[in-house]
C-alpha positions in Angstrom: 95.4 44.0 128.4 92.7 43.8 131.0 92.0 40.6 132.9 88.6 39.3 134.3 89.0 36.8 137.0 86.0 34.5 137.4 85.8 32.3 140.5 83.4 29.4 140.0 82.0 28.0 143.3 79.0 26.0 144.6 78.3 22.8 146.4 80.1 19.5 145.5 78.6 17.8 142.4 76.8 20.8 140.9 79.0 20.7 137.8 81.5 23.5 138.3 84.4 21.6 136.6 82.0 20.3 133.9 81.1 23.9 133.0 84.8 24.8 132.5 85.3 21.6 130.5 82.4 22.4 128.3 83.8 25.8 127.6 87.4 24.9 126.8 87.0 21.5 125.1 85.4 21.0 121.7 84.5 17.4 122.2 82.9 15.6 125.1 85.4 13.9 127.4 84.8 11.2 129.9 87.5 12.2 132.3 86.9 15.6 134.0 89.3 16.5 136.8 88.0 16.9 140.3 89.2 20.5 140.1 90.8 22.3 137.3 94.0 24.3 137.7 93.7 28.1 137.1 93.0 28.6 133.4 93.7 31.7 131.4 91.8 32.3 128.1 93.3 34.9 125.8 91.2 37.8 124.4 88.6 37.0 121.8 89.6 38.9 118.6 85.9 39.2 117.6 85.1 41.1 120.8 87.9 43.6 120.1 88.4 44.7 123.7 91.7 43.0 124.6 90.2 41.3 127.7 91.4 37.9 128.9 89.4 35.6 131.0 90.9 33.7 134.0 88.8 30.8 135.4 89.4 29.6 138.9 87.8 26.3 139.8 87.1 25.7 143.5 86.0 22.9 145.9 83.4 23.4 148.7 84.9 21.1 151.4 85.6 22.6 154.8 89.3 21.7 154.4 89.4 23.9 151.2 87.8 26.9 152.9 91.0 28.9 153.4 92.0 28.5 149.7 88.4 29.3 148.6 88.3 32.5 150.7 91.7 33.7 149.3 90.5 33.2 145.7 87.2 34.8 146.3 89.0 38.0 147.6 90.9 38.1 144.3 87.7 37.6 142.1 86.3 40.2 139.7 83.1 38.2 139.5 81.7 35.1 141.1 79.9 32.3 139.2 77.7 30.6 141.8 76.4 27.2 140.5 73.5 25.1 141.8 71.8 22.1 140.2 69.1 20.7 142.5 66.8 21.7 145.3 69.4 21.1 148.0 72.1 23.1 146.3 69.5 25.8 145.5 68.6 26.1 149.2 72.3 26.4 150.1 72.6 29.5 147.8 70.6 31.7 150.2 71.4 29.7 153.4 75.1 29.4 153.1 76.8 30.8 150.0 75.5 34.4 149.7 75.8 35.0 153.5 79.3 33.5 153.3 80.4 36.0 150.6 79.0 38.9 152.7 80.9 37.7 155.7 84.1 37.9 153.7 83.3 41.5 152.8 83.3 40.7 149.1 81.7 43.3 146.9 81.8 41.9 143.3 79.0 41.0 141.0 77.6 37.4 141.3 76.2 35.4 138.4 73.7 32.7 139.4 73.9 29.6 137.3 71.3 26.7 137.4 73.3 23.8 135.8 72.0 20.5 134.5 69.0 22.2 132.9 69.0 19.9 129.9 65.6 21.0 128.5 65.3 24.8 128.7 62.0 25.0 126.8 59.9 23.0 129.2 57.7 24.4 132.0 60.3 23.5 134.6 62.9 25.9 133.1 60.5 28.8 133.2 59.5 27.8 136.7 63.1 27.9 137.7 63.5 31.5 136.6 60.3 32.8 138.0 60.2 30.9 141.3 63.8 30.2 142.1 66.0 32.9 140.6 63.9 36.1 140.8 63.3 35.9 144.6 67.0 35.5 145.1 67.8 38.5 142.9 65.3 40.6 144.7 66.7 39.6 148.1 70.4 39.7 147.3 71.4 42.9 145.3 74.8 41.5 144.6 73.3 39.0 142.1 73.7 40.8 138.9 72.5 38.1 136.4 71.2 34.6 136.2 71.1 31.9 133.6 70.0 28.3 133.0 72.8 26.1 131.6 73.7 22.5 130.7 77.3 21.5 130.8 76.3 18.1 129.5 74.5 19.5 126.4 76.8 22.6 126.2 73.7 24.8 126.4 74.3 28.4 127.3 77.9 27.6 128.5 79.5 30.3 126.3 76.7 32.7 127.3 77.4 32.0 131.0 81.0 33.0 130.8 80.2 35.9 128.5 77.8 37.2 131.1 80.5 36.8 133.8 82.9 38.8 131.6 80.3 41.4 130.9 79.4 41.9 134.5 82.9 43.3 135.0 83.5 45.0 131.7 80.0 46.4 131.5 78.7 46.4 135.1 74.9 46.9 135.5 75.0 48.1 139.1 76.1 51.7 138.3 73.4 51.9 135.7 70.4 50.2 137.0 68.2 50.5 140.1 67.1 46.9 140.6 64.5 47.9 143.2 62.9 50.7 141.2 63.5 49.0 137.9 64.8 52.1 136.2 68.0 53.9 135.4 69.9 55.4 138.3 70.1 59.1 138.6 73.9 59.2 137.9 73.3 57.2 134.7 70.5 59.7 133.7 72.8 62.6 134.3 75.7 61.1 132.2 73.4 60.1 129.3 71.7 63.5 129.4 75.1 65.2 129.0 75.9 62.9 126.1 72.5 63.8 124.5 73.3 67.5 125.0 76.7 67.2 123.4 75.3 65.1 120.5 72.5 67.6 119.7 74.6 69.8 117.4 71.9 72.0 116.2 70.6 72.6 119.7 67.0 71.8 119.0 66.7 69.3 121.9 66.3 66.4 119.4 68.6 63.8 117.9 68.1 63.3 114.2 69.1 60.2 112.3 72.2 62.1 111.1 73.1 63.0 114.7 72.5 59.4 115.8 74.8 58.3 113.0 77.6 60.6 114.2 77.1 59.4 117.8 77.4 55.8 116.6 80.6 56.6 114.7 82.2 58.2 117.7 81.2 55.5 120.2 81.5 52.3 118.0 83.5 53.5 115.0 80.6 52.5 112.9 78.4 54.8 110.8 74.8 53.8 111.2 72.9 53.2 108.0 69.6 55.0 107.5 67.7 51.8 108.1 69.6 51.1 111.4 68.9 54.7 112.6 65.2 54.3 111.8 65.2 51.0 113.6 66.3 52.8 116.8 63.5 55.3 116.3 61.0 52.4 115.8 62.2 50.7 118.9 61.7 53.8 121.0 58.3 54.3 119.4 57.3 50.9 120.6 58.5 51.2 124.2 58.0 54.9 124.8 56.0 56.8 122.2 56.5 60.1 123.9 60.2 59.8 123.2 59.7 60.5 119.5 59.0 64.0 118.1 58.8 64.5 114.3 60.7 61.2 113.7 63.5 62.3 116.0 64.6 61.3 119.5 64.1 63.7 122.4 66.0 63.3 125.7 63.3 61.1 127.2 63.4 58.8 124.1 67.2 58.6 124.3 67.0 57.5 127.9 64.2 55.1 127.1 66.3 53.5 124.4 69.2 52.9 126.8 66.9 51.6 129.5 65.4 49.1 127.0 68.9 48.0 126.0 69.8 47.4 129.7 66.6 45.5 130.4 67.4 43.2 127.5 70.9 42.5 128.8 72.6 44.7 126.3 74.2 47.1 128.7 77.5 46.9 126.7 75.8 49.2 124.2 75.2 51.9 126.9 78.7 51.4 128.2 80.1 51.9 124.7 78.4 55.3 124.6 79.5 56.2 128.1 83.1 55.2 127.7 83.4 57.0 124.4 82.6 60.1 126.4 85.2 59.3 129.1 83.0 58.0 131.9 84.5 55.6 134.4 82.7 52.6 136.0 81.5 54.9 138.7 79.9 57.2 136.1 82.3 60.1 136.8 84.3 61.7 134.1 87.8 60.3 134.1 90.2 62.5 136.1 92.9 62.2 133.4 90.3 63.6 130.9 89.4 66.5 133.2 92.9 67.2 134.3 95.3 66.2 131.5 99.0 66.7 131.9 100.3 69.8 130.3 104.0 70.6 130.5 104.3 74.2 131.7 107.8 75.2 132.9 108.4 77.9 135.5 107.7 81.3 134.1 105.8 80.1 131.1 102.2 81.2 130.4 99.3 79.4 128.8 96.9 80.8 126.2 94.1 79.5 124.1 95.2 78.1 120.7 93.3 78.8 117.4 91.5 75.5 117.9 90.4 76.6 121.4 89.1 79.9 120.2 87.3 78.2 117.3 85.5 75.9 119.7 84.5 78.8 121.9 83.2 80.7 118.9 81.1 77.8 117.8 79.8 77.3 121.3 78.8 81.0 121.5 76.8 80.9 118.3 75.3 77.5 119.2 73.7 79.0 122.3 73.0 82.5 121.2 69.5 81.4 120.3 68.1 84.9 119.8 71.0 85.9 117.5 71.6 89.2 119.3 75.4 88.8 119.6 75.3 88.1 123.3 74.5 85.4 125.8 71.7 86.2 128.2 71.3 84.6 131.6 69.1 81.7 130.3 71.5 81.0 127.4 74.5 80.9 129.8 72.6 78.6 132.1 71.8 76.3 129.2 75.4 76.3 128.0 76.8 75.4 131.5 73.8 73.0 132.2 75.9 69.8 132.2 79.0 71.2 133.9 79.5 71.8 137.6 78.1 75.3 136.9 79.8 78.6 136.3 83.5 78.1 137.0 84.4 79.3 140.5 87.2 81.4 139.1 84.6 83.2 137.0 82.4 83.9 140.0 85.3 85.3 142.0 86.3 87.5 139.1 82.9 89.2 139.4 81.8 87.8 136.1 80.1 89.1 134.0 81.2 92.5 135.3 84.8 91.6 134.6 84.3 91.6 130.8 82.5 93.3 128.0 78.7 93.3 128.1 76.1 94.6 125.7 73.6 97.5 126.5 71.3 95.0 128.3 74.1 93.7 130.5 74.6 90.4 128.7 78.0 88.9 127.8 78.9 90.0 124.3 80.8 87.8 121.8 84.0 89.8 122.5 83.4 89.6 126.2 82.9 85.8 126.0 86.3 85.2 124.3 88.0 87.8 126.6 86.8 86.1 129.8 88.1 82.7 128.6 91.4 84.3 127.6 91.8 85.9 131.1 90.9 82.7 133.1 93.2 80.6 130.9 96.1 83.0 131.7 95.3 82.7 135.4 94.1 79.1 135.7 94.5 77.0 132.6 93.6 73.8 134.6 90.0 75.2 135.0 89.9 75.9 131.3 91.0 72.3 130.5 88.3 70.8 132.8 85.5 73.0 131.3 86.6 72.3 127.8 86.2 68.6 128.7 82.7 69.2 130.3 81.6 71.1 127.2 82.8 68.4 124.8 85.8 69.9 123.0 86.9 66.5 121.7 83.5 65.4 120.4 84.0 66.6 116.8 87.4 65.2 116.1 89.2 68.4 117.4 91.7 66.3 119.2 92.6 66.3 122.9 91.6 69.2 125.2 95.3 70.2 125.5 95.1 71.0 121.7 92.9 73.9 122.7 95.8 75.5 124.6 99.3 76.6 123.7 102.2 77.2 126.0 104.2 80.4 125.3 108.0 80.7 125.4 109.6 81.3 128.8 109.3 84.8 130.3 110.9 86.0 133.4 111.9 89.1 135.3 115.5 88.6 134.2 114.6 88.6 130.5 112.3 91.6 130.2 114.7 93.3 127.7 113.7 91.0 124.8 112.4 92.8 121.8 109.1 91.0 121.3 106.9 88.4 122.9 105.0 86.0 120.6 101.9 86.1 122.8 98.3 87.3 122.6 97.2 87.7 126.2 99.0 90.1 128.6 98.6 91.1 132.2 99.0 94.7 133.4 99.2 95.8 137.0 97.5 99.2 137.4 99.1 101.1 140.3 98.5 104.5 141.8 97.4 106.4 144.8 93.9 106.3 146.1 91.6 108.4 144.1 93.8 108.7 141.0 91.3 106.9 138.8 92.4 103.2 138.8 88.8 101.9 139.1 87.6 104.3 136.5 90.3 103.2 134.1 89.3 99.6 134.4 85.6 100.4 133.9 86.4 102.5 130.9 88.3 99.6 129.4 85.2 97.4 129.4 82.8 100.3 128.7 81.2 100.3 132.1 80.2 103.0 134.6 81.5 102.0 138.0 79.1 103.9 140.2 76.2 101.9 138.7 77.4 98.8 140.4 77.4 98.0 144.2 80.9 98.1 145.6 81.1 94.4 146.2 80.4 93.8 142.4 83.0 96.2 141.1 85.8 93.9 139.7 89.4 94.7 140.4 90.5 92.7 137.4 89.0 93.1 133.9 89.7 92.0 130.4 89.0 93.2 126.9 90.5 92.9 123.5 92.8 95.5 121.8 93.8 95.5 118.2 97.1 96.7 116.7 99.2 95.7 113.8 96.0 94.1 112.3 95.8 91.5 115.1 93.5 91.1 118.0 95.1 90.6 121.5 93.7 90.5 125.0 94.7 92.7 127.8 94.0 92.0 131.4 94.1 95.0 133.8 94.4 94.2 137.5 94.1 97.0 140.0 96.6 97.0 142.8 95.2 99.0 145.7 97.4 100.7 148.4 96.5 97.9 150.8 97.9 95.3 148.3 101.2 96.8 147.5 103.2 93.9 148.9 102.3 92.2 145.7 105.1 94.3 144.2 107.6 92.6 146.4 106.8 89.1 145.4 108.8 87.7 142.5 106.1 85.1 141.8 103.5 87.9 141.2 105.9 90.2 139.3 106.8 87.3 137.0 103.1 87.1 136.0 103.0 90.8 135.2 103.8 91.8 131.7 103.5 95.5 132.0 103.0 98.0 134.8 100.6 101.0 134.4 101.7 103.8 136.8 98.9 106.3 137.3 98.8 109.7 138.9 96.1 112.3 139.1 97.3 115.3 137.1 94.8 117.6 139.0 96.3 116.5 142.4 99.7 118.0 143.2 100.5 115.2 145.7 99.7 112.3 143.4 102.8 111.8 141.4 105.1 111.4 144.4 103.3 108.1 145.3 104.4 106.3 142.1 107.9 107.9 142.1 108.5 106.7 145.6 107.0 103.3 144.7 109.9 102.7 142.2 112.4 103.4 145.0 110.5 101.3 147.5 110.2 98.3 145.1 113.3 98.3 143.0 112.4 95.0 141.2 109.9 97.0 139.1 112.9 98.1 137.1 112.7 94.8 135.2 109.1 95.2 134.2 107.9 97.4 131.2 106.3 100.6 132.6 103.8 103.0 131.1 103.1 106.3 132.9 99.8 108.0 132.6 98.3 111.3 134.0 94.6 110.8 134.7 91.8 113.4 134.8 93.1 115.3 131.8 89.8 117.1 131.6 90.6 119.0 134.9 93.1 121.7 135.5 96.7 120.4 135.5 98.6 121.0 138.8 102.4 121.3 139.4 103.5 118.1 141.1 105.1 118.5 144.6 108.1 116.4 143.7 111.8 117.4 143.1 111.3 116.8 139.4 108.2 117.0 137.2 106.7 113.8 135.6 108.0 114.5 132.1 111.6 115.0 133.2 111.3 112.0 135.6 110.3 109.6 132.8 112.9 111.1 130.4 115.7 110.3 132.9 114.4 106.7 133.1 114.5 106.4 129.4 110.7 106.1 129.1 108.1 108.1 127.1 106.5 111.0 128.9 103.2 110.3 130.7 100.2 109.9 128.5 97.4 112.3 129.6 94.1 110.6 129.7 90.5 111.1 130.9 87.9 108.5 131.5 85.0 110.9 131.8 82.1 110.4 129.3 82.8 113.6 127.4 86.6 113.6 127.5 87.3 109.9 127.3 90.8 109.7 125.7 91.9 106.3 127.1 91.2 104.1 124.1 94.6 104.6 122.4 96.2 104.3 125.8 95.1 100.7 126.2 96.8 99.9 122.8 99.9 101.6 124.2 99.8 99.3 127.2 99.4 96.2 125.1 102.2 97.3 122.7 104.5 97.8 125.7 103.8 94.3 126.8 104.3 92.9 123.3 107.5 94.9 122.7 108.9 95.3 126.2 112.4 96.5 125.3 111.1 100.1 124.6 109.3 100.3 128.0 111.8 98.9 130.5 113.4 101.5 132.8 116.9 102.6 131.8 118.9 103.3 134.9 120.2 106.9 134.6 123.9 107.7 134.6 125.3 108.7 138.0 126.6 112.0 136.5 123.1 113.1 135.7 121.9 115.9 137.9 118.5 116.3 136.4 116.7 114.0 138.7 116.5 113.3 142.4 119.9 111.7 143.1 118.6 109.6 146.0 116.1 108.0 143.6 118.9 107.3 141.1 121.0 105.6 143.7 118.1 103.5 144.8 117.3 102.5 141.3 120.9 101.7 140.5 121.5 99.8 143.7 118.7 97.3 143.1 120.2 96.3 139.7 122.3 93.8 141.5 119.3 92.0 142.8 118.2 89.0 140.8 114.8 87.8 141.8 113.5 84.2 141.5 111.0 83.5 138.8 107.7 81.6 138.7 104.2 81.5 140.0 101.0 83.1 138.8 98.8 86.1 139.5 96.1 83.7 140.7 98.2 82.6 143.6 98.8 86.2 144.6 95.2 87.2 144.4 94.3 84.3 146.6 96.6 85.6 149.3 95.9 89.3 149.1 92.4 89.8 147.7 90.7 86.4 147.8 89.7 86.9 144.2 90.3 83.3 143.2 89.3 80.9 145.9 90.5 77.4 145.4 
């Protein structure tokens, strides 16, 4: 339950206690205490917001100044009362400067009490010539009202305004000097318009207005009520209506009209339904919800998450070409902080599948989200919030993700992982074709891109067993090999792709020696491949040849592949990598028996010796890439 603490102050005799008495007592009483004790009024069930009101009566004498100051510092709102010319002059000469001297920054409601006849000229004169100048000079005055405690006129309204100043503050919304919505309010309302415009035609129909009302106020607008909103905007801002529907300017004009008429609770109802705080920022708990992810677990998009991203893609693919061009992407991310930083540092869009014009394809769109969610699910959660995942009753943003079962270096011999997104480290000597393999995976030609735009991590989908999965290939250059010594990075890796150039006799020794140098790789599923199969095959300068080497490790022989345009044989190889990640038991190195003399004994000893090493588990690839390649800058 929220509590609004109202401190009522003003000169002696202005009727502070009388106002409280008029509020809490049904019948007139002759005996009103000099000062009321602190009074708590429980929530009004009709308002349905579970907010209680605490009234603090005060005295203005100098001997009460210390108590007054202490109560003012606890106030959520100040009700400043005057009733005649003298007490009116004291408002600007003493009271408002006094509040400022205490460093108090809460809304102030100015009340002219003892205004028994509100319809006469004097009442209008009070508003125009007394209150308006004060409001213009002192920005902390949020509202003003004429009251009569004696006649119980506007007393309930006074304390409702005090309450509303806290629950529905006008200061974040309204520029009192310019008499218009503040830019932060315009930004927030524009995003809400954007999320409510389901058919992406830049207009809100009466049906879309009805859905907005239901989300914000749990009330379905009738056709007549929706048309009344259209009529109101037509009256105050005709350009806000197009073909009987609200455009963005009309939506903003309607909210401005509500605020000008003292109905800012309507605007706040809309803002809070979309998770805006009083400072008009999205609630941090909404952008960064808690998701329980244990050490070694990974995070993927759930079916709900993919469904939302599919809908989003088709909503913004306005030319229906099966891809998102630059303008469509810009529109999609218009009301977010922009393209996610992790996307930028992954060299998006070159990190995923594009169409022939260089635009992100449907498959590339889903693949990019799959990769970033694997690396940095917190960014995915934040952007799902920005993009309105929860606006159509889909549930919380965390429902868009799923946490997979625990995976760790010590448990690579499981038969199957129930996951759909896998990470593969691609390792090999310089010039063996790692970059070409990555480019082939996403159907790109690497030499057509500047060096600084060639991604070292790419993602695409692969299909096997009648199910689509996503495979992330991350190139590990010779300068980054210390990644293979880090348990945190190895735990993120699902499968290791070991490449050698079959046309270079010195190429295979690099990856064979790598297994000896980094014994922890024994726990990771491995796939060997001989690249450049379109060239003449060379005998490898190593004690044993690749086929015999892999046989002794209990692995399939190297797959011979080529990524050249004519000889491209790598398609099935990507499925092989994904299958090895999905079913790791068949691809984990089997340490050879000591009696075997078919392979370099020194290597066997090295591989066997490291079996006693148990490496700690945890971390993510993103952490490692920050350290070694600055791919993901946080």
